[in-house]
Tab-separated table of C-alpha atoms in Angstrom:
chain	number	residue	atom	x	y	z
A	1	MET	CA	83.134	-40.044	-34.043
A	2	TYR	CA	82.282	-37.986	-37.088
A	3	SER	CA	79.151	-38.395	-39.145
A	4	LEU	CA	78.900	-40.677	-42.143
A	5	ILE	CA	78.276	-37.528	-44.164
A	6	ASN	CA	81.955	-36.674	-43.745
A	7	ALA	CA	82.871	-39.994	-45.315
A	8	PHE	CA	81.139	-38.913	-48.527
A	9	PRO	CA	82.451	-35.430	-49.353
A	10	ASN	CA	82.067	-36.078	-53.068
A	11	VAL	CA	78.499	-37.270	-52.701
A	12	CYS	CA	77.401	-34.473	-50.357
A	13	PRO	CA	80.005	-31.746	-50.973
A	14	ASP	CA	78.104	-28.887	-49.359
A	15	SER	CA	76.917	-30.812	-46.344
A	16	ALA	CA	80.187	-32.547	-45.565
A	17	ALA	CA	81.624	-29.670	-43.607
A	18	ARG	CA	78.537	-28.489	-41.746
A	19	GLY	CA	76.098	-31.428	-41.743
A	20	GLY	CA	73.558	-29.319	-43.635
A	21	PRO	CA	71.251	-30.093	-46.543
A	22	VAL	CA	72.351	-32.051	-49.554
A	23	THR	CA	73.229	-29.736	-52.400
A	24	SER	CA	75.341	-30.179	-55.487
A	25	ASP	CA	76.566	-28.087	-58.404
A	26	LYS	CA	76.396	-31.091	-60.726
A	27	LYS	CA	74.197	-30.963	-63.799
A	28	PHE	CA	71.505	-33.629	-63.830
A	29	TRP	CA	73.334	-35.679	-66.489
A	30	GLN	CA	76.330	-35.884	-64.142
A	31	THR	CA	74.332	-37.361	-61.271
A	32	LEU	CA	74.445	-41.036	-60.405
A	33	HIS	CA	70.701	-41.629	-60.767
A	34	PHE	CA	70.672	-40.198	-64.310
A	35	GLN	CA	73.668	-42.285	-65.353
A	36	VAL	CA	72.154	-45.441	-63.863
A	37	LEU	CA	68.850	-44.694	-65.621
A	38	VAL	CA	70.688	-44.321	-68.929
A	39	GLY	CA	72.429	-47.643	-68.290
A	40	ILE	CA	69.062	-49.321	-67.650
A	41	ILE	CA	67.516	-47.874	-70.837
A	42	LEU	CA	70.515	-48.851	-72.973
A	43	GLY	CA	70.419	-52.351	-71.482
A	44	ILE	CA	66.737	-52.722	-72.370
A	45	LEU	CA	67.339	-51.529	-75.930
A	46	LEU	CA	70.293	-53.872	-76.411
A	47	GLY	CA	68.251	-56.767	-75.021
A	48	ILE	CA	65.446	-56.102	-77.496
A	49	VAL	CA	67.585	-55.482	-80.593
A	50	PHE	CA	70.528	-57.843	-80.014
A	51	PRO	CA	69.427	-60.417	-77.399
A	52	LYS	CA	72.413	-62.737	-77.842
A	53	THR	CA	74.868	-59.897	-77.396
A	54	ALA	CA	72.854	-58.653	-74.435
A	55	GLU	CA	73.117	-62.028	-72.711
A	56	SER	CA	76.892	-61.769	-72.863
A	57	MET	CA	76.695	-58.577	-70.766
A	58	LYS	CA	75.816	-60.643	-67.690
A	59	PRO	CA	79.358	-60.460	-66.194
A	60	LEU	CA	79.033	-56.668	-65.942
A	61	GLY	CA	75.987	-56.918	-63.690
A	62	ASP	CA	77.336	-59.876	-61.736
A	63	GLY	CA	80.667	-58.138	-61.254
A	64	PHE	CA	79.049	-55.020	-59.829
A	65	ILE	CA	76.928	-57.054	-57.406
A	66	LYS	CA	80.009	-58.977	-56.274
A	67	LEU	CA	81.861	-55.718	-55.688
A	68	ILE	CA	79.082	-54.544	-53.388
A	69	ARG	CA	78.612	-57.915	-51.700
A	70	MET	CA	82.294	-58.097	-50.762
A	71	VAL	CA	81.867	-55.101	-48.438
A	72	ILE	CA	78.417	-55.958	-47.028
A	73	ALA	CA	79.631	-58.234	-44.196
A	74	PRO	CA	82.185	-55.792	-42.720
A	75	ILE	CA	79.764	-52.864	-43.087
A	76	ILE	CA	77.009	-54.755	-41.250
A	77	PHE	CA	79.434	-55.852	-38.547
A	78	CYS	CA	80.938	-52.410	-37.948
A	79	THR	CA	77.668	-50.447	-38.081
A	80	VAL	CA	75.894	-52.837	-35.701
A	81	VAL	CA	78.812	-52.902	-33.257
A	82	VAL	CA	79.073	-49.094	-33.257
A	83	GLY	CA	75.296	-48.756	-33.022
A	84	ILE	CA	75.059	-51.030	-29.980
A	85	ALA	CA	78.055	-49.408	-28.322
A	86	ASN	CA	76.599	-45.921	-28.881
A	87	VAL	CA	73.370	-46.917	-27.155
A	88	GLY	CA	75.318	-47.622	-23.982
A	89	ASP	CA	72.222	-48.230	-21.886
A	90	MET	CA	71.338	-51.922	-22.121
A	91	LYS	CA	67.686	-51.184	-21.357
A	92	LYS	CA	67.563	-48.742	-24.244
A	93	LEU	CA	69.261	-51.258	-26.510
A	94	GLY	CA	66.705	-53.903	-25.619
A	95	ARG	CA	63.909	-51.400	-26.109
A	96	ILE	CA	65.089	-50.492	-29.625
A	97	GLY	CA	65.470	-54.151	-30.530
A	98	VAL	CA	62.020	-55.108	-29.253
A	99	LYS	CA	60.366	-52.165	-30.997
A	100	ALA	CA	62.118	-52.954	-34.276
A	101	LEU	CA	61.215	-56.650	-34.183
A	102	LEU	CA	57.626	-55.854	-33.230
A	103	TYR	CA	57.343	-53.445	-36.144
A	104	PHE	CA	58.949	-55.967	-38.521
A	105	GLU	CA	56.553	-58.727	-37.492
A	106	VAL	CA	53.380	-56.643	-37.716
A	107	VAL	CA	54.193	-55.084	-41.088
A	108	SER	CA	55.466	-58.378	-42.565
A	109	THR	CA	52.230	-60.056	-41.495
A	110	VAL	CA	50.236	-57.302	-43.195
A	111	SER	CA	52.226	-57.841	-46.398
A	112	LEU	CA	51.586	-61.597	-46.280
A	113	LEU	CA	47.854	-61.099	-45.794
A	114	LEU	CA	47.712	-58.445	-48.514
A	115	GLY	CA	49.369	-60.840	-50.967
A	116	LEU	CA	46.920	-63.579	-49.998
A	117	VAL	CA	43.900	-61.331	-50.574
A	118	VAL	CA	45.081	-60.170	-54.010
A	119	VAL	CA	46.027	-63.636	-55.298
A	120	THR	CA	42.754	-65.099	-53.986
A	121	VAL	CA	40.593	-62.415	-55.575
A	122	PHE	CA	42.284	-62.271	-58.998
A	123	GLN	CA	43.240	-65.973	-59.299
A	124	PRO	CA	46.239	-65.460	-61.661
A	125	GLY	CA	46.974	-69.214	-61.784
A	126	ALA	CA	43.437	-70.319	-62.589
A	127	GLY	CA	43.025	-71.944	-65.985
A	128	ILE	CA	46.677	-72.852	-66.499
A	129	ASN	CA	45.918	-76.480	-65.567
A	130	ALA	CA	49.577	-77.462	-65.316
A	131	SER	CA	50.392	-81.001	-64.318
A	132	PRO	CA	53.331	-81.279	-61.907
A	133	SER	CA	54.397	-84.458	-63.702
A	134	THR	CA	55.010	-82.513	-66.912
A	135	LEU	CA	57.042	-79.759	-65.293
A	136	ASP	CA	60.831	-79.828	-65.159
A	137	ALA	CA	61.469	-80.241	-61.464
A	138	LYS	CA	65.209	-80.539	-62.146
A	139	SER	CA	65.317	-76.863	-63.023
A	140	VAL	CA	64.180	-76.052	-59.493
A	141	HIS	CA	66.993	-76.163	-56.979
A	142	THR	CA	65.683	-76.705	-53.465
A	143	VAL	CA	67.663	-76.503	-50.274
A	144	ASP	CA	67.071	-77.768	-46.792
A	145	PHE	CA	65.916	-74.626	-45.057
A	146	LEU	CA	67.362	-73.898	-41.671
A	147	LEU	CA	67.544	-70.637	-39.846
A	148	ASN	CA	71.175	-71.335	-39.155
A	149	ILE	CA	71.928	-68.139	-37.304
A	150	ILE	CA	74.894	-69.502	-35.341
A	151	PRO	CA	77.950	-69.963	-37.594
A	152	ASP	CA	80.471	-72.773	-37.215
A	153	THR	CA	83.189	-70.177	-36.644
A	154	VAL	CA	83.347	-66.397	-36.627
A	155	VAL	CA	85.568	-66.412	-39.710
A	156	ASN	CA	83.213	-68.758	-41.552
A	157	ALA	CA	80.330	-66.265	-41.311
A	158	PHE	CA	82.406	-63.570	-43.005
A	159	ALA	CA	83.828	-66.013	-45.554
A	160	LYS	CA	80.330	-67.081	-46.632
A	161	GLY	CA	78.992	-63.529	-46.459
A	162	ASP	CA	75.973	-64.755	-44.503
A	163	ALA	CA	74.324	-61.485	-43.388
A	164	LEU	CA	72.229	-63.134	-40.688
A	165	GLN	CA	75.234	-64.845	-39.103
A	166	VAL	CA	77.332	-61.669	-39.317
A	167	LEU	CA	74.486	-59.760	-37.673
A	168	PHE	CA	74.367	-62.333	-34.858
A	169	ILE	CA	78.119	-62.054	-34.249
A	170	ALA	CA	77.993	-58.243	-34.379
A	171	ILE	CA	75.233	-58.081	-31.764
A	172	LEU	CA	77.157	-60.338	-29.372
A	173	PHE	CA	80.406	-58.463	-30.002
A	174	GLY	CA	78.733	-55.094	-29.480
A	175	LEU	CA	77.204	-56.287	-26.205
A	176	ALA	CA	80.604	-57.552	-25.082
A	177	LEU	CA	82.272	-54.218	-25.893
A	178	SER	CA	79.604	-52.254	-24.035
A	179	ASN	CA	80.627	-54.042	-20.833
A	180	LEU	CA	84.366	-54.048	-21.487
A	181	PRO	CA	86.584	-51.494	-19.710
A	182	GLY	CA	88.558	-49.680	-22.389
A	183	GLY	CA	86.270	-51.022	-25.108
A	184	ARG	CA	85.699	-47.521	-26.436
A	185	SER	CA	88.950	-47.618	-28.392
A	186	ILE	CA	87.766	-50.740	-30.216
A	187	VAL	CA	84.444	-49.046	-30.974
A	188	LEU	CA	86.290	-46.077	-32.434
A	189	ALA	CA	88.374	-48.457	-34.538
A	190	CYS	CA	85.212	-50.157	-35.830
A	191	ASP	CA	83.768	-46.753	-36.676
A	192	SER	CA	86.900	-45.821	-38.627
A	193	ILE	CA	86.853	-49.146	-40.462
A	194	ALA	CA	83.183	-48.571	-41.349
A	195	HIS	CA	84.023	-45.189	-42.833
A	196	ALA	CA	86.835	-46.745	-44.849
A	197	PHE	CA	84.426	-49.292	-46.312
A	198	PHE	CA	81.874	-46.585	-47.074
A	199	LYS	CA	84.613	-44.729	-48.921
A	200	LEU	CA	85.268	-47.937	-50.856
A	201	VAL	CA	81.560	-48.091	-51.707
A	202	GLU	CA	81.798	-44.546	-53.058
A	203	ILE	CA	84.524	-45.747	-55.431
A	204	ILE	CA	82.556	-48.851	-56.429
A	205	MET	CA	79.445	-46.775	-57.196
A	206	LYS	CA	81.295	-45.082	-60.042
A	207	VAL	CA	80.766	-48.260	-62.082
A	208	ALA	CA	77.102	-48.596	-61.060
A	209	PRO	CA	75.816	-47.402	-64.483
A	210	LEU	CA	77.884	-50.104	-66.167
A	211	GLY	CA	76.587	-52.730	-63.770
A	212	ALA	CA	73.005	-51.546	-64.324
A	213	PHE	CA	73.487	-51.769	-68.076
A	214	GLY	CA	74.862	-55.314	-67.910
A	215	ALA	CA	72.223	-56.613	-65.517
A	216	MET	CA	69.276	-55.178	-67.451
A	217	ALA	CA	70.675	-56.193	-70.836
A	218	PHE	CA	71.038	-59.794	-69.655
A	219	THR	CA	67.534	-59.853	-68.173
A	220	ILE	CA	65.836	-58.655	-71.361
A	221	GLY	CA	68.184	-60.599	-73.674
A	222	ARG	CA	67.723	-63.896	-71.838
A	223	PHE	CA	64.008	-63.778	-71.068
A	224	GLY	CA	62.740	-61.195	-73.546
A	225	LEU	CA	59.699	-59.020	-73.192
A	226	HIS	CA	57.624	-61.899	-74.574
A	227	ALA	CA	58.255	-63.759	-71.298
A	228	LEU	CA	55.944	-61.284	-69.634
A	229	VAL	CA	52.907	-62.128	-71.785
A	230	PRO	CA	51.916	-65.667	-70.659
A	231	LEU	CA	52.301	-64.826	-66.987
A	232	GLY	CA	51.357	-61.170	-67.302
A	233	LYS	CA	48.404	-61.535	-64.939
A	234	LEU	CA	50.688	-62.822	-62.187
A	235	LEU	CA	53.158	-59.985	-62.726
A	236	LEU	CA	50.346	-57.432	-62.632
A	237	CYS	CA	49.066	-58.935	-59.374
A	238	MET	CA	52.546	-58.751	-57.882
A	239	LEU	CA	53.075	-55.185	-59.107
A	240	ALA	CA	49.655	-54.009	-57.903
A	241	THR	CA	50.162	-55.592	-54.480
A	242	CYS	CA	53.600	-54.004	-54.047
A	243	LEU	CA	52.274	-50.583	-55.089
A	244	VAL	CA	49.314	-50.847	-52.704
A	245	PHE	CA	51.625	-51.942	-49.892
A	246	VAL	CA	54.104	-49.111	-50.475
A	247	PHE	CA	51.694	-46.238	-51.077
A	248	VAL	CA	48.797	-47.331	-48.870
A	249	VAL	CA	50.317	-49.348	-46.016
A	250	LEU	CA	53.706	-47.625	-45.791
A	251	GLY	CA	52.112	-44.323	-46.787
A	252	THR	CA	49.677	-44.585	-43.878
A	253	ILE	CA	52.495	-45.460	-41.483
A	254	ALA	CA	54.468	-42.451	-42.724
A	255	ARG	CA	51.502	-40.089	-42.289
A	256	LEU	CA	50.852	-41.358	-38.785
A	257	HIS	CA	54.489	-40.619	-37.940
A	258	LYS	CA	54.431	-37.227	-39.648
A	259	PHE	CA	56.918	-37.648	-42.473
A	260	SER	CA	56.533	-37.721	-46.232
A	261	LEU	CA	56.829	-41.146	-47.847
A	262	TRP	CA	57.138	-39.554	-51.281
A	263	LYS	CA	60.052	-37.360	-50.187
A	264	MET	CA	61.786	-40.368	-48.676
A	265	LEU	CA	61.359	-42.345	-51.919
A	266	LYS	CA	62.673	-39.394	-53.911
A	267	TYR	CA	65.623	-39.072	-51.540
A	268	LEU	CA	66.530	-42.736	-52.113
A	269	GLU	CA	66.094	-42.649	-55.905
A	270	ASP	CA	69.712	-43.651	-56.594
A	271	GLU	CA	69.300	-46.755	-54.460
A	272	PHE	CA	65.966	-47.638	-56.104
A	273	LEU	CA	67.443	-47.422	-59.603
A	274	ILE	CA	70.351	-49.668	-58.622
A	275	VAL	CA	67.950	-52.188	-57.077
A	276	LEU	CA	65.770	-52.050	-60.212
A	277	ALA	CA	68.740	-52.845	-62.419
A	278	THR	CA	70.336	-55.551	-60.283
A	279	SER	CA	67.117	-57.167	-58.947
A	280	SER	CA	68.695	-57.160	-55.490
A	281	SER	CA	68.296	-54.850	-52.508
A	282	GLU	CA	71.750	-55.750	-51.204
A	283	PRO	CA	73.725	-53.258	-53.357
A	284	ALA	CA	71.643	-50.445	-51.850
A	285	LEU	CA	72.452	-51.284	-48.218
A	286	PRO	CA	75.553	-49.060	-47.810
A	287	GLY	CA	73.829	-46.057	-49.377
A	288	LEU	CA	70.696	-46.629	-47.308
A	289	ILE	CA	72.688	-46.610	-44.074
A	290	MET	CA	74.525	-43.441	-45.026
A	291	LYS	CA	71.457	-41.548	-46.224
A	292	LEU	CA	69.239	-42.430	-43.264
A	293	GLU	CA	71.875	-41.185	-40.853
A	294	GLN	CA	72.225	-38.032	-42.923
A	295	LEU	CA	68.423	-37.664	-42.881
A	296	GLY	CA	68.455	-37.307	-39.111
A	297	CYS	CA	68.121	-40.844	-37.773
A	298	ALA	CA	70.534	-41.512	-34.908
A	299	LYS	CA	73.491	-43.701	-35.758
A	300	SER	CA	72.599	-46.086	-32.933
A	301	VAL	CA	69.151	-46.700	-34.468
A	302	VAL	CA	70.359	-46.951	-38.070
A	303	GLY	CA	73.137	-49.329	-37.057
A	304	LEU	CA	70.622	-51.718	-35.499
A	305	VAL	CA	67.473	-51.411	-37.590
A	306	VAL	CA	68.825	-51.387	-41.159
A	307	PRO	CA	71.057	-54.502	-40.952
A	308	SER	CA	68.437	-56.435	-38.975
A	309	GLY	CA	65.754	-55.246	-41.377
A	310	TYR	CA	67.608	-56.864	-44.261
A	311	SER	CA	67.029	-60.209	-42.557
A	312	PHE	CA	63.735	-59.703	-40.722
A	313	ASN	CA	61.834	-56.985	-42.597
A	314	LEU	CA	61.551	-58.264	-46.168
A	315	ASP	CA	58.054	-56.996	-46.960
A	316	GLY	CA	58.372	-57.458	-50.719
A	317	THR	CA	59.635	-61.001	-50.257
A	318	SER	CA	56.679	-61.772	-47.988
A	319	ILE	CA	54.268	-60.551	-50.663
A	320	TYR	CA	56.078	-62.594	-53.310
A	321	LEU	CA	56.092	-65.795	-51.261
A	322	THR	CA	52.345	-65.671	-50.625
A	323	ILE	CA	51.399	-64.789	-54.199
A	324	ALA	CA	53.814	-67.287	-55.751
A	325	ALA	CA	52.778	-70.163	-53.461
A	326	MET	CA	49.075	-69.598	-54.102
A	327	PHE	CA	49.720	-69.162	-57.841
A	328	VAL	CA	51.414	-72.555	-58.015
A	329	ALA	CA	48.496	-74.108	-56.122
A	330	GLN	CA	46.001	-72.519	-58.532
A	331	ALA	CA	48.020	-73.413	-61.635
A	332	THR	CA	48.337	-77.071	-60.613
A	333	ASN	CA	44.700	-77.289	-59.472
A	334	THR	CA	45.798	-77.990	-55.889
A	335	ARG	CA	42.919	-77.248	-53.557
A	336	LEU	CA	43.961	-75.974	-50.158
A	337	THR	CA	41.779	-75.963	-47.077
A	338	ALA	CA	41.571	-72.933	-44.822
A	339	ILE	CA	43.745	-74.738	-42.270
A	340	GLN	CA	46.370	-75.548	-44.912
A	341	ILE	CA	46.422	-71.920	-46.075
A	342	ALA	CA	46.762	-70.707	-42.473
A	343	THR	CA	49.602	-73.182	-41.892
A	344	MET	CA	51.313	-72.008	-45.055
A	345	LEU	CA	51.103	-68.383	-43.907
A	346	VAL	CA	52.626	-69.237	-40.542
A	347	VAL	CA	55.487	-71.121	-42.206
A	348	LEU	CA	56.018	-68.321	-44.742
A	349	MET	CA	56.103	-65.829	-41.871
A	350	LEU	CA	59.107	-67.719	-40.518
A	351	THR	CA	60.862	-68.634	-43.759
A	352	SER	CA	60.607	-65.095	-45.135
A	353	LYS	CA	62.921	-64.038	-42.295
A	354	GLY	CA	65.645	-66.239	-43.726
A	355	ALA	CA	65.278	-65.143	-47.344
A	356	ALA	CA	68.498	-63.578	-48.533
A	357	ALA	CA	68.388	-60.040	-49.927
A	358	VAL	CA	70.254	-61.217	-53.005
A	359	THR	CA	68.919	-62.061	-56.439
A	360	GLY	CA	67.015	-65.346	-56.428
A	361	GLY	CA	66.912	-65.655	-52.652
A	362	GLY	CA	63.122	-65.456	-52.557
A	363	PHE	CA	62.796	-68.158	-55.223
A	364	ILE	CA	65.016	-70.551	-53.281
A	365	THR	CA	63.101	-69.834	-50.087
A	366	LEU	CA	59.819	-70.528	-51.883
A	367	ALA	CA	61.097	-73.884	-53.114
A	368	ALA	CA	62.320	-74.823	-49.652
A	369	THR	CA	59.037	-73.764	-48.026
A	370	LEU	CA	56.873	-75.760	-50.426
A	371	SER	CA	59.150	-78.764	-49.902
A	372	ALA	CA	58.649	-78.488	-46.138
A	373	LEU	CA	54.862	-78.090	-46.397
A	374	GLY	CA	54.255	-80.924	-48.853
A	375	THR	CA	50.784	-79.624	-49.810
A	376	VAL	CA	51.728	-77.712	-52.976
A	377	PRO	CA	53.879	-79.482	-55.617
A	378	VAL	CA	57.381	-78.005	-55.629
A	379	ALA	CA	57.781	-78.764	-59.328
A	380	GLY	CA	55.074	-76.175	-59.957
A	381	ILE	CA	57.423	-73.287	-59.292
A	382	ALA	CA	59.148	-74.158	-62.575
A	383	LEU	CA	56.324	-72.050	-64.045
A	384	LEU	CA	57.915	-69.019	-62.385
A	385	LEU	CA	61.441	-69.465	-63.723
A	386	GLY	CA	60.927	-67.279	-66.788
A	387	ILE	CA	59.647	-64.280	-64.856
A	388	ASP	CA	61.366	-64.659	-61.490
A	389	ARG	CA	63.915	-62.002	-62.414
A	390	PHE	CA	61.132	-59.468	-62.954
A	391	MET	CA	59.381	-60.470	-59.737
A	392	SER	CA	62.707	-60.175	-57.935
A	393	GLN	CA	62.885	-56.538	-59.016
A	394	MET	CA	59.461	-55.827	-57.512
A	395	ARG	CA	60.131	-57.537	-54.194
A	396	SER	CA	63.584	-55.952	-53.845
A	397	LEU	CA	62.230	-52.434	-54.457
A	398	THR	CA	59.505	-53.037	-51.867
A	399	ASN	CA	62.047	-54.403	-49.375
A	400	LEU	CA	64.129	-51.247	-49.728
A	401	ALA	CA	61.146	-48.939	-49.193
A	402	GLY	CA	60.017	-50.986	-46.192
A	403	ASN	CA	63.391	-50.808	-44.466
A	404	GLY	CA	63.652	-47.071	-45.039
A	405	VAL	CA	60.271	-46.456	-43.420
A	406	ALA	CA	60.992	-48.901	-40.574
A	407	THR	CA	64.194	-47.090	-39.612
A	408	ILE	CA	62.543	-43.664	-39.520
A	409	VAL	CA	59.606	-45.017	-37.510
A	410	VAL	CA	61.804	-46.679	-34.872
A	411	ALA	CA	63.970	-43.545	-34.682
A	412	LYS	CA	60.852	-41.461	-34.044
A	413	TRP	CA	59.618	-43.915	-31.394
A	414	GLU	CA	62.939	-43.487	-29.609
A	415	ASN	CA	63.010	-39.687	-30.063
A	416	GLU	CA	66.222	-40.236	-32.020
A	417	PHE	CA	65.086	-38.464	-35.194
A	418	ASP	CA	66.013	-34.872	-36.041
A	419	PRO	CA	63.106	-33.289	-37.997
A	420	VAL	CA	65.083	-30.095	-38.596
A	421	GLN	CA	67.854	-32.061	-40.273
A	422	ALA	CA	65.255	-34.002	-42.283
A	423	ASP	CA	63.645	-30.782	-43.521
A	424	ALA	CA	67.075	-29.442	-44.482
A	425	VAL	CA	67.782	-32.601	-46.470
A	426	PHE	CA	64.344	-32.822	-48.117
A	427	THR	CA	64.088	-29.145	-49.133
A	428	PRO	CA	66.831	-29.217	-51.832
A	429	LEU	CA	65.069	-32.167	-53.486
A	430	LYS	CA	62.486	-29.752	-54.889
A	431	GLU	CA	65.066	-27.146	-55.832
A	432	HIS	CA	67.282	-29.595	-57.710
A	433	SER	CA	64.633	-31.895	-59.158
A	434	ILE	CA	64.891	-32.620	-62.866
């Protein structure tokens, strides 16, 4: 099996042949991150100057997200199957899985507690005095929340694009192949199919600037910058919490494991800009898988940790759920006892694992969680409708950073990380920085 780097000769032209550092002869205005940034800026300007026209740009953003989402299920399936098959040793496979889940749970709990501390100290909902009876509960769409990991049929999981169900099938299929005589040929086929889909992603990414433009134009045109003013304190709390989590919590984890968080964030700048524009971490999944493998993380680790992290390691979503739930309680003057708050945290710890990595997934999960708890009025989350898109951007960016760090950490725990390759990849970032 050849490296994912070879599947992206146009993205990493100099490293494709020798697996070396990422270099490119492109001028900065020809790079993807610059073009996406221009698309974001133009979208903001159009949204401010011509809001009605900007709203009509929504299909551009939605179309780009759909293009990416159509390849997510097969990419998750193939990378997980190949990752499990490459492990070979069932004890090692179980060890990687346990370490990843342990890391996910500890860090997600820290993010929940951090959100609780910030929202309790700054009280962003205090003084709003909203009455649930006056809020439009019809605008809040709740769902019966179930961690329905087992699909009705294998085909149904792929048809719905349910990442958690696809992950479940891939794990079982990978385990079956690892014990199947002659299963290696199927693994090789899955690897080839994965590379074909990554090549398709490379083609899709050519329209990323257009998708970023459409998504950002719609966001500003529909909600306007004025939507930030009434709930600015809540947005600042969310932003501050995410920044503290990324640079303090994740930064500390990175230092303890002897790698640079800042270099990793710089390395993933294309993915961060796409997430910023689309308010979803899902479009960044293919690029994240490819870049982490290129960075020196073993394919077996990347294939297991990244897809599972998109379901179980949503740090930004955990922060959002805690802050949003407490904000609604404060805004509606709902007093919660210490036991009720502790119960809410436990429930959020579980429900955050089922939050989709797509736009609006966290909002739906919040509504479902509050419905299940019954202590905080669900209608109160109507207060968040105007700014949920902006909060979605913050939680998605944090989710992406969290999954990048988690993969490197687990790879280092397993001695499946190549520091020499990482240094070779990181070094050109300084030489080719804008």
